[in-house]
Each structure stands twice: as structure tokens, then as C-alpha cells.
Amino acid sequence: MSRRRTLGTKKKIALLVSAAAVAGGGAFVMANASNAAQPTQQARTKAAQDSNVCQGLATALGNNQRFIEDQRANPDAQSAARIENREAVVAEIERKQAASGCAVGESAQDSQAAQPPQAGEQAGGQDGGAAQAGEQVCAGSTVTLSGEGGAPAASSNQFPVGTKLKVTNLDNGKSTTVEVNSASGSCALLNNAAFEQVREEGRFLIRRALIEKVG
């Protein structure tokens, strides 16, 4: 009897050890699966961030290319200088595309951009220029950078030089008030310094923007 009880106890211990090993193996498998899922999620997040960066740069490139096309189609005394300036900006944006791993030369255009001015009409002298101070303008427009250097400023194809615009990034609450100092191919483009004041890190496009004419 004593021997049978001893064997029974040993069997029970063996069974418990086996069960623990199986449970431990299951936990190990679950832990490995969880750890494997983390890099996948991180990769998706990085891919989304990279996509935003590339789209922002593509939009900036497209806006500048459209401006150059508009200047060539409706030239004036300053067109040659403007085109030379914007060609340098295009080259800088393409360098940023290469550095960010984006397709160099890929461009997109802001869907809310206004039509180019007609012959004899001053760039920036369209309906947007008649907006009252404090009025929201460029409704639904995204905002990207012009690629130009210098102190914080904006360029526009709807507002004349000297107009003051307040641009708010609704995704992070940051805003900047800048003066339009040149024409562009979009309702409102921020130069590098102004864009840095309102951008989200790693992004070259503001999808949710509030633009107000303040002066």
C-alpha cells in the first residue's frame, strides 16, 4: 500500500510538472506573438508618418511647379526672377524628398488652390483679397511650405503683398501670423521659418488648417 501511494504521489507531481511546462510554453508563445506584433505596429506607424512626409513634400513641389507654369503662361516684368527663385526652391524640395526616402520629383497639387490670375489681373487680387479682416479664408485648404528661406512669411495667389494671415494648425493648436510677401501657386503657402512655427514634427503638410485674414 505504501509503495502504491508513493508511486501515485510521484505521478501526480509529474503530471503537475507537465501541466506547468505546457502552460509555460503557451505563455511563451503568447509573449512571443505579442512581441512580434509590436514591431509590426511600429512599422505601420512609421509607414504612415513617412507617407505624410512624402505627401507634404509632393504637395509643396506641385504648388511651386504650378506657380512656375502660371508665370510662364502669364509673364510680366518680374516673372523671370520669380521663376529662377522657385526653381531653386524646387531643387531644395527634391533634396528633402531624397533625404526622406520619398520618390524624388513626385508632385501633387493642393485641390483647393485657386485658378491662376487672368491676363492683366494682379496675382493676389482675386476674391480672397477682398475678404474682411478677421474673416476665415481658404476654407478646406491644406497648408504646406513654399521652401523659401528668410523671416516668417507667406505667399499666396489670392492675397496681395502686405496682407496679414493667421494660420492655425488645428491638429496641435499652434498658430502663426505672417505677412504675404510674394505670389505663389496656392491660397496660402508658408516659408520654412513660418512653417516650423506650426508644423507637427516630421510632417510637411497641415491637413486641418484655419486660415484667417487679420490685416
PDB file of C-alpha atoms in Angstrom:
ATOM      1  CA  MET A   1       0.000   0.000   0.000  1.00  0.00           C
ATOM      2  CA  SER A   2       2.759   2.373   0.964  1.00  0.00           C
ATOM      3  CA  ARG A   3       4.554   1.778  -2.362  1.00  0.00           C
ATOM      4  CA  ARG A   4       1.364   2.440  -4.359  1.00  0.00           C
ATOM      5  CA  ARG A   5       0.785   5.746  -2.529  1.00  0.00           C
ATOM      6  CA  THR A   6       4.379   6.762  -3.199  1.00  0.00           C
ATOM      7  CA  LEU A   7       4.039   5.996  -6.892  1.00  0.00           C
ATOM      8  CA  GLY A   8       0.714   7.820  -7.012  1.00  0.00           C
ATOM      9  CA  THR A   9       2.309  10.896  -5.481  1.00  0.00           C
ATOM     10  CA  LYS A  10       5.187  10.789  -7.966  1.00  0.00           C
ATOM     11  CA  LYS A  11       2.753  10.505 -10.837  1.00  0.00           C
ATOM     12  CA  LYS A  12       0.820  13.488  -9.540  1.00  0.00           C
ATOM     13  CA  ILE A  13       3.998  15.543  -9.313  1.00  0.00           C
ATOM     14  CA  ALA A  14       4.969  14.509 -12.837  1.00  0.00           C
ATOM     15  CA  LEU A  15       1.558  15.490 -14.129  1.00  0.00           C
ATOM     16  CA  LEU A  16       1.776  18.869 -12.376  1.00  0.00           C
ATOM     17  CA  VAL A  17       5.225  19.495 -13.814  1.00  0.00           C
ATOM     18  CA  SER A  18       3.994  18.601 -17.306  1.00  0.00           C
ATOM     19  CA  ALA A  19       0.985  20.886 -16.937  1.00  0.00           C
ATOM     20  CA  ALA A  20       3.190  23.717 -15.770  1.00  0.00           C
ATOM     21  CA  ALA A  21       5.511  23.175 -18.720  1.00  0.00           C
ATOM     22  CA  VAL A  22       2.591  23.241 -21.149  1.00  0.00           C
ATOM     23  CA  ALA A  23       1.177  26.382 -19.536  1.00  0.00           C
ATOM     24  CA  GLY A  24       4.607  27.979 -19.572  1.00  0.00           C
ATOM     25  CA  GLY A  25       5.038  27.102 -23.213  1.00  0.00           C
ATOM     26  CA  GLY A  26       1.681  28.662 -24.004  1.00  0.00           C
ATOM     27  CA  ALA A  27       2.634  31.801 -22.141  1.00  0.00           C
ATOM     28  CA  PHE A  28       5.937  31.849 -24.015  1.00  0.00           C
ATOM     29  CA  VAL A  29       4.148  31.530 -27.342  1.00  0.00           C
ATOM     30  CA  MET A  30       1.713  34.314 -26.383  1.00  0.00           C
ATOM     31  CA  ALA A  31       4.571  36.548 -25.256  1.00  0.00           C
ATOM     32  CA  ASN A  32       6.421  35.914 -28.496  1.00  0.00           C
ATOM     33  CA  ALA A  33       3.289  36.683 -30.502  1.00  0.00           C
ATOM     34  CA  SER A  34       2.788  39.902 -28.575  1.00  0.00           C
ATOM     35  CA  ASN A  35       6.406  40.915 -29.053  1.00  0.00           C
ATOM     36  CA  ALA A  36       6.185  40.096 -32.749  1.00  0.00           C
ATOM     37  CA  ALA A  37       3.074  42.282 -33.082  1.00  0.00           C
ATOM     38  CA  GLN A  38       4.837  45.314 -31.600  1.00  0.00           C
ATOM     39  CA  PRO A  39       7.398  45.746 -34.423  1.00  0.00           C
ATOM     40  CA  THR A  40       4.568  45.294 -36.945  1.00  0.00           C
ATOM     41  CA  GLN A  41       2.556  48.098 -35.337  1.00  0.00           C
ATOM     42  CA  GLN A  42       5.661  50.270 -35.115  1.00  0.00           C
ATOM     43  CA  ALA A  43       6.354  49.617 -38.785  1.00  0.00           C
ATOM     44  CA  ARG A  44       2.802  50.655 -39.681  1.00  0.00           C
ATOM     45  CA  THR A  45       3.114  53.841 -37.634  1.00  0.00           C
ATOM     46  CA  LYS A  46       6.444  54.685 -39.292  1.00  0.00           C
ATOM     47  CA  ALA A  47       4.985  53.944 -42.721  1.00  0.00           C
ATOM     48  CA  ALA A  48       2.085  56.321 -42.015  1.00  0.00           C
ATOM     49  CA  GLN A  49       4.487  59.031 -40.851  1.00  0.00           C
ATOM     50  CA  ASP A  50       6.666  58.516 -43.924  1.00  0.00           C
ATOM     51  CA  SER A  51       3.556  58.749 -46.109  1.00  0.00           C
ATOM     52  CA  ASN A  52       2.600  62.092 -44.541  1.00  0.00           C
ATOM     53  CA  VAL A  53       6.118  63.426 -45.040  1.00  0.00           C
ATOM     54  CA  CYS A  54       6.199  62.381 -48.692  1.00  0.00           C
ATOM     55  CA  GLN A  55       2.717  63.714 -49.392  1.00  0.00           C
ATOM     56  CA  GLY A  56       3.565  67.065 -47.831  1.00  0.00           C
ATOM     57  CA  LEU A  57       6.727  67.394 -49.891  1.00  0.00           C
ATOM     58  CA  ALA A  58       4.861  66.309 -53.030  1.00  0.00           C
ATOM     59  CA  THR A  59       2.223  68.988 -52.415  1.00  0.00           C
ATOM     60  CA  ALA A  60       4.884  71.635 -51.827  1.00  0.00           C
ATOM     61  CA  LEU A  61       6.642  70.605 -55.030  1.00  0.00           C
ATOM     62  CA  GLY A  62       3.400  70.622 -57.021  1.00  0.00           C
ATOM     63  CA  ASN A  63       2.416  74.084 -55.771  1.00  0.00           C
ATOM     64  CA  ASN A  64       5.779  75.529 -56.756  1.00  0.00           C
ATOM     65  CA  GLN A  65       5.720  73.835 -60.135  1.00  0.00           C
ATOM     66  CA  ARG A  66       2.242  75.209 -60.804  1.00  0.00           C
ATOM     67  CA  PHE A  67       3.415  78.689 -59.872  1.00  0.00           C
ATOM     68  CA  ILE A  68       6.269  78.407 -62.377  1.00  0.00           C
ATOM     69  CA  GLU A  69       3.829  77.237 -65.066  1.00  0.00           C
ATOM     70  CA  ASP A  70       1.489  80.167 -64.301  1.00  0.00           C
ATOM     71  CA  GLN A  71       4.356  82.656 -64.539  1.00  0.00           C
ATOM     72  CA  ARG A  72       5.434  81.235 -67.891  1.00  0.00           C
ATOM     73  CA  ALA A  73       1.856  81.327 -69.179  1.00  0.00           C
ATOM     74  CA  ASN A  74       1.232  84.914 -67.981  1.00  0.00           C
ATOM     75  CA  PRO A  75       4.663  86.572 -67.806  1.00  0.00           C
ATOM     76  CA  ASP A  76       5.348  90.069 -66.573  1.00  0.00           C
ATOM     77  CA  ALA A  77       8.487  92.077 -65.866  1.00  0.00           C
ATOM     78  CA  GLN A  78       9.230  90.101 -62.678  1.00  0.00           C
ATOM     79  CA  SER A  79       8.427  86.607 -63.951  1.00  0.00           C
ATOM     80  CA  ALA A  80      11.997  85.645 -64.849  1.00  0.00           C
ATOM     81  CA  ALA A  81      13.245  86.459 -61.334  1.00  0.00           C
ATOM     82  CA  ARG A  82      10.289  84.673 -59.718  1.00  0.00           C
ATOM     83  CA  ILE A  83      10.829  81.570 -61.844  1.00  0.00           C
ATOM     84  CA  GLU A  84      14.549  81.482 -61.026  1.00  0.00           C
ATOM     85  CA  ASN A  85      13.729  81.733 -57.316  1.00  0.00           C
ATOM     86  CA  ARG A  86      11.131  78.972 -57.452  1.00  0.00           C
ATOM     87  CA  GLU A  87      13.354  76.662 -59.466  1.00  0.00           C
ATOM     88  CA  ALA A  88      15.850  76.888 -56.595  1.00  0.00           C
ATOM     89  CA  VAL A  89      13.003  76.075 -54.183  1.00  0.00           C
ATOM     90  CA  VAL A  90      12.012  73.066 -56.311  1.00  0.00           C
ATOM     91  CA  ALA A  91      15.595  71.784 -56.159  1.00  0.00           C
ATOM     92  CA  GLU A  92      15.594  72.146 -52.362  1.00  0.00           C
ATOM     93  CA  ILE A  93      12.300  70.253 -52.023  1.00  0.00           C
ATOM     94  CA  GLU A  94      13.668  67.461 -54.214  1.00  0.00           C
ATOM     95  CA  ARG A  95      16.708  67.243 -51.936  1.00  0.00           C
ATOM     96  CA  LYS A  96      14.346  66.864 -48.974  1.00  0.00           C
ATOM     97  CA  GLN A  97      12.447  64.143 -50.833  1.00  0.00           C
ATOM     98  CA  ALA A  98      15.676  62.222 -51.382  1.00  0.00           C
ATOM     99  CA  ALA A  99      16.737  62.651 -47.744  1.00  0.00           C
ATOM    100  CA  SER A 100      13.305  61.434 -46.538  1.00  0.00           C
ATOM    101  CA  GLY A 101      13.308  58.372 -48.790  1.00  0.00           C
ATOM    102  CA  CYS A 102      10.478  59.720 -50.953  1.00  0.00           C
ATOM    103  CA  ALA A 103      10.192  59.443 -54.729  1.00  0.00           C
ATOM    104  CA  VAL A 104      12.222  62.395 -55.992  1.00  0.00           C
ATOM    105  CA  GLY A 105      10.185  64.579 -58.319  1.00  0.00           C
ATOM    106  CA  GLU A 106       6.819  63.207 -57.223  1.00  0.00           C
ATOM    107  CA  SER A 107       4.376  66.097 -57.048  1.00  0.00           C
ATOM    108  CA  ALA A 108       0.769  66.763 -56.097  1.00  0.00           C
ATOM    109  CA  GLN A 109      -1.249  69.936 -56.123  1.00  0.00           C
ATOM    110  CA  ASP A 110      -3.431  71.446 -53.436  1.00  0.00           C
ATOM    111  CA  SER A 111      -7.007  70.713 -54.542  1.00  0.00           C
ATOM    112  CA  GLN A 112      -8.198  73.999 -53.014  1.00  0.00           C
ATOM    113  CA  ALA A 113      -5.772  76.169 -54.954  1.00  0.00           C
ATOM    114  CA  ALA A 114      -7.395  78.951 -56.916  1.00  0.00           C
ATOM    115  CA  GLN A 115      -7.130  79.347 -60.663  1.00  0.00           C
ATOM    116  CA  PRO A 116      -4.190  81.389 -61.973  1.00  0.00           C
ATOM    117  CA  PRO A 117      -4.866  85.099 -62.480  1.00  0.00           C
ATOM    118  CA  GLN A 118      -6.115  86.170 -65.881  1.00  0.00           C
ATOM    119  CA  ALA A 119      -4.017  88.392 -68.103  1.00  0.00           C
ATOM    120  CA  GLY A 120      -3.916  91.902 -66.698  1.00  0.00           C
ATOM    121  CA  GLU A 121      -5.026  90.778 -63.241  1.00  0.00           C
ATOM    122  CA  GLN A 122      -2.508  91.142 -60.425  1.00  0.00           C
ATOM    123  CA  ALA A 123      -1.576  87.934 -58.637  1.00  0.00           C
ATOM    124  CA  GLY A 124      -3.253  88.062 -55.264  1.00  0.00           C
ATOM    125  CA  GLY A 125      -6.006  90.335 -56.473  1.00  0.00           C
ATOM    126  CA  GLN A 126      -8.800  87.754 -56.589  1.00  0.00           C
ATOM    127  CA  ASP A 127     -11.810  87.295 -54.314  1.00  0.00           C
ATOM    128  CA  GLY A 128      -9.634  86.372 -51.326  1.00  0.00           C
ATOM    129  CA  GLY A 129      -8.065  89.826 -51.359  1.00  0.00           C
ATOM    130  CA  ALA A 130     -11.475  91.397 -50.726  1.00  0.00           C
ATOM    131  CA  ALA A 131     -12.058  89.406 -47.524  1.00  0.00           C
ATOM    132  CA  GLN A 132     -12.609  91.478 -44.392  1.00  0.00           C
ATOM    133  CA  ALA A 133     -10.092  91.477 -41.523  1.00  0.00           C
ATOM    134  CA  GLY A 134     -10.817  88.645 -39.096  1.00  0.00           C
ATOM    135  CA  GLU A 135     -12.628  86.598 -41.749  1.00  0.00           C
ATOM    136  CA  GLN A 136     -11.818  82.947 -42.343  1.00  0.00           C
ATOM    137  CA  VAL A 137     -10.402  82.360 -45.818  1.00  0.00           C
ATOM    138  CA  CYS A 138      -9.154  79.454 -47.925  1.00  0.00           C
ATOM    139  CA  ALA A 139     -11.779  77.162 -46.360  1.00  0.00           C
ATOM    140  CA  GLY A 140     -10.816  73.496 -46.640  1.00  0.00           C
ATOM    141  CA  SER A 141      -7.333  74.265 -47.918  1.00  0.00           C
ATOM    142  CA  THR A 142      -4.346  72.310 -46.712  1.00  0.00           C
ATOM    143  CA  VAL A 143      -1.160  74.225 -45.907  1.00  0.00           C
ATOM    144  CA  THR A 144       2.360  73.286 -46.822  1.00  0.00           C
ATOM    145  CA  LEU A 145       5.705  75.032 -47.127  1.00  0.00           C
ATOM    146  CA  SER A 146       6.912  77.085 -50.058  1.00  0.00           C
ATOM    147  CA  GLY A 147      10.508  76.030 -49.405  1.00  0.00           C
ATOM    148  CA  GLU A 148      11.697  79.644 -49.278  1.00  0.00           C
ATOM    149  CA  GLY A 149      14.045  80.944 -46.612  1.00  0.00           C
ATOM    150  CA  GLY A 150      14.048  84.208 -44.698  1.00  0.00           C
ATOM    151  CA  ALA A 151      11.953  85.540 -41.824  1.00  0.00           C
ATOM    152  CA  PRO A 152       8.482  84.004 -41.284  1.00  0.00           C
ATOM    153  CA  ALA A 153       6.246  84.953 -44.221  1.00  0.00           C
ATOM    154  CA  ALA A 154       3.647  83.602 -46.616  1.00  0.00           C
ATOM    155  CA  SER A 155       2.994  83.601 -50.340  1.00  0.00           C
ATOM    156  CA  SER A 156      -0.410  83.469 -51.998  1.00  0.00           C
ATOM    157  CA  ASN A 157      -2.274  83.607 -55.284  1.00  0.00           C
ATOM    158  CA  GLN A 158      -5.351  85.140 -53.636  1.00  0.00           C
ATOM    159  CA  PHE A 159      -3.970  87.903 -51.422  1.00  0.00           C
ATOM    160  CA  PRO A 160      -1.816  90.877 -52.391  1.00  0.00           C
ATOM    161  CA  VAL A 161       1.589  91.549 -50.902  1.00  0.00           C
ATOM    162  CA  GLY A 162       1.234  93.095 -47.456  1.00  0.00           C
ATOM    163  CA  THR A 163      -1.833  91.079 -46.409  1.00  0.00           C
ATOM    164  CA  LYS A 164      -1.524  89.546 -42.945  1.00  0.00           C
ATOM    165  CA  LEU A 165      -2.734  85.980 -42.465  1.00  0.00           C
ATOM    166  CA  LYS A 166      -3.094  83.972 -39.272  1.00  0.00           C
ATOM    167  CA  VAL A 167      -2.556  80.259 -39.869  1.00  0.00           C
ATOM    168  CA  THR A 168      -3.568  77.786 -37.168  1.00  0.00           C
ATOM    169  CA  ASN A 169      -2.730  74.097 -37.214  1.00  0.00           C
ATOM    170  CA  LEU A 170      -5.872  72.543 -35.713  1.00  0.00           C
ATOM    171  CA  ASP A 171      -4.052  69.271 -35.021  1.00  0.00           C
ATOM    172  CA  ASN A 172      -1.689  70.801 -32.461  1.00  0.00           C
ATOM    173  CA  GLY A 173      -3.202  74.244 -31.736  1.00  0.00           C
ATOM    174  CA  LYS A 174      -0.109  76.141 -32.891  1.00  0.00           C
ATOM    175  CA  SER A 175      -0.571  79.318 -34.906  1.00  0.00           C
ATOM    176  CA  THR A 176       1.487  81.986 -36.614  1.00  0.00           C
ATOM    177  CA  THR A 177       0.638  85.380 -38.070  1.00  0.00           C
ATOM    178  CA  VAL A 178       2.587  86.237 -41.185  1.00  0.00           C
ATOM    179  CA  GLU A 179       2.615  88.773 -43.980  1.00  0.00           C
ATOM    180  CA  VAL A 180       2.223  87.826 -47.624  1.00  0.00           C
ATOM    181  CA  ASN A 181       5.412  88.885 -49.401  1.00  0.00           C
ATOM    182  CA  SER A 182       5.099  87.146 -52.774  1.00  0.00           C
ATOM    183  CA  ALA A 183       2.793  85.317 -55.141  1.00  0.00           C
ATOM    184  CA  SER A 184       2.516  81.527 -55.225  1.00  0.00           C
ATOM    185  CA  GLY A 185       0.515  78.719 -56.759  1.00  0.00           C
ATOM    186  CA  SER A 186      -1.769  78.219 -53.769  1.00  0.00           C
ATOM    187  CA  CYS A 187      -4.081  80.143 -51.460  1.00  0.00           C
ATOM    188  CA  ALA A 188      -1.506  80.251 -48.687  1.00  0.00           C
ATOM    189  CA  LEU A 189       1.993  78.794 -48.551  1.00  0.00           C
ATOM    190  CA  LEU A 190       4.269  79.298 -45.551  1.00  0.00           C
ATOM    191  CA  ASN A 191       8.001  79.717 -45.967  1.00  0.00           C
ATOM    192  CA  ASN A 192      10.330  77.455 -43.998  1.00  0.00           C
ATOM    193  CA  ALA A 193      10.541  79.669 -40.896  1.00  0.00           C
ATOM    194  CA  ALA A 194       6.767  80.171 -40.643  1.00  0.00           C
ATOM    195  CA  PHE A 195       6.015  76.510 -41.268  1.00  0.00           C
ATOM    196  CA  GLU A 196       8.387  75.472 -38.474  1.00  0.00           C
ATOM    197  CA  GLN A 197       6.287  77.535 -36.037  1.00  0.00           C
ATOM    198  CA  VAL A 198       3.138  75.479 -36.617  1.00  0.00           C
ATOM    199  CA  ARG A 199       4.208  72.115 -38.014  1.00  0.00           C
ATOM    200  CA  GLU A 200       3.991  68.730 -36.369  1.00  0.00           C
ATOM    201  CA  GLU A 201       7.387  67.070 -36.103  1.00  0.00           C
ATOM    202  CA  GLY A 202       8.312  65.125 -39.206  1.00  0.00           C
ATOM    203  CA  ARG A 203       5.434  66.467 -41.313  1.00  0.00           C
ATOM    204  CA  PHE A 204       5.424  68.799 -44.283  1.00  0.00           C
ATOM    205  CA  LEU A 205       1.653  69.113 -44.655  1.00  0.00           C
ATOM    206  CA  ILE A 206      -1.049  70.600 -42.434  1.00  0.00           C
ATOM    207  CA  ARG A 207      -4.299  68.840 -43.293  1.00  0.00           C
ATOM    208  CA  ARG A 208      -6.525  70.675 -40.824  1.00  0.00           C
ATOM    209  CA  ALA A 209      -5.736  74.366 -41.009  1.00  0.00           C
ATOM    210  CA  LEU A 210      -7.651  77.505 -40.085  1.00  0.00           C
ATOM    211  CA  ILE A 211      -6.566  80.490 -42.164  1.00  0.00           C
ATOM    212  CA  GLU A 212      -7.788  83.981 -41.248  1.00  0.00           C
ATOM    213  CA  LYS A 213      -7.156  87.327 -42.833  1.00  0.00           C
ATOM    214  CA  VAL A 214      -6.159  89.640 -39.968  1.00  0.00           C
ATOM    215  CA  GLY A 215      -4.816  92.659 -41.796  1.00  0.00           C
TER     216      GLY A 215
END
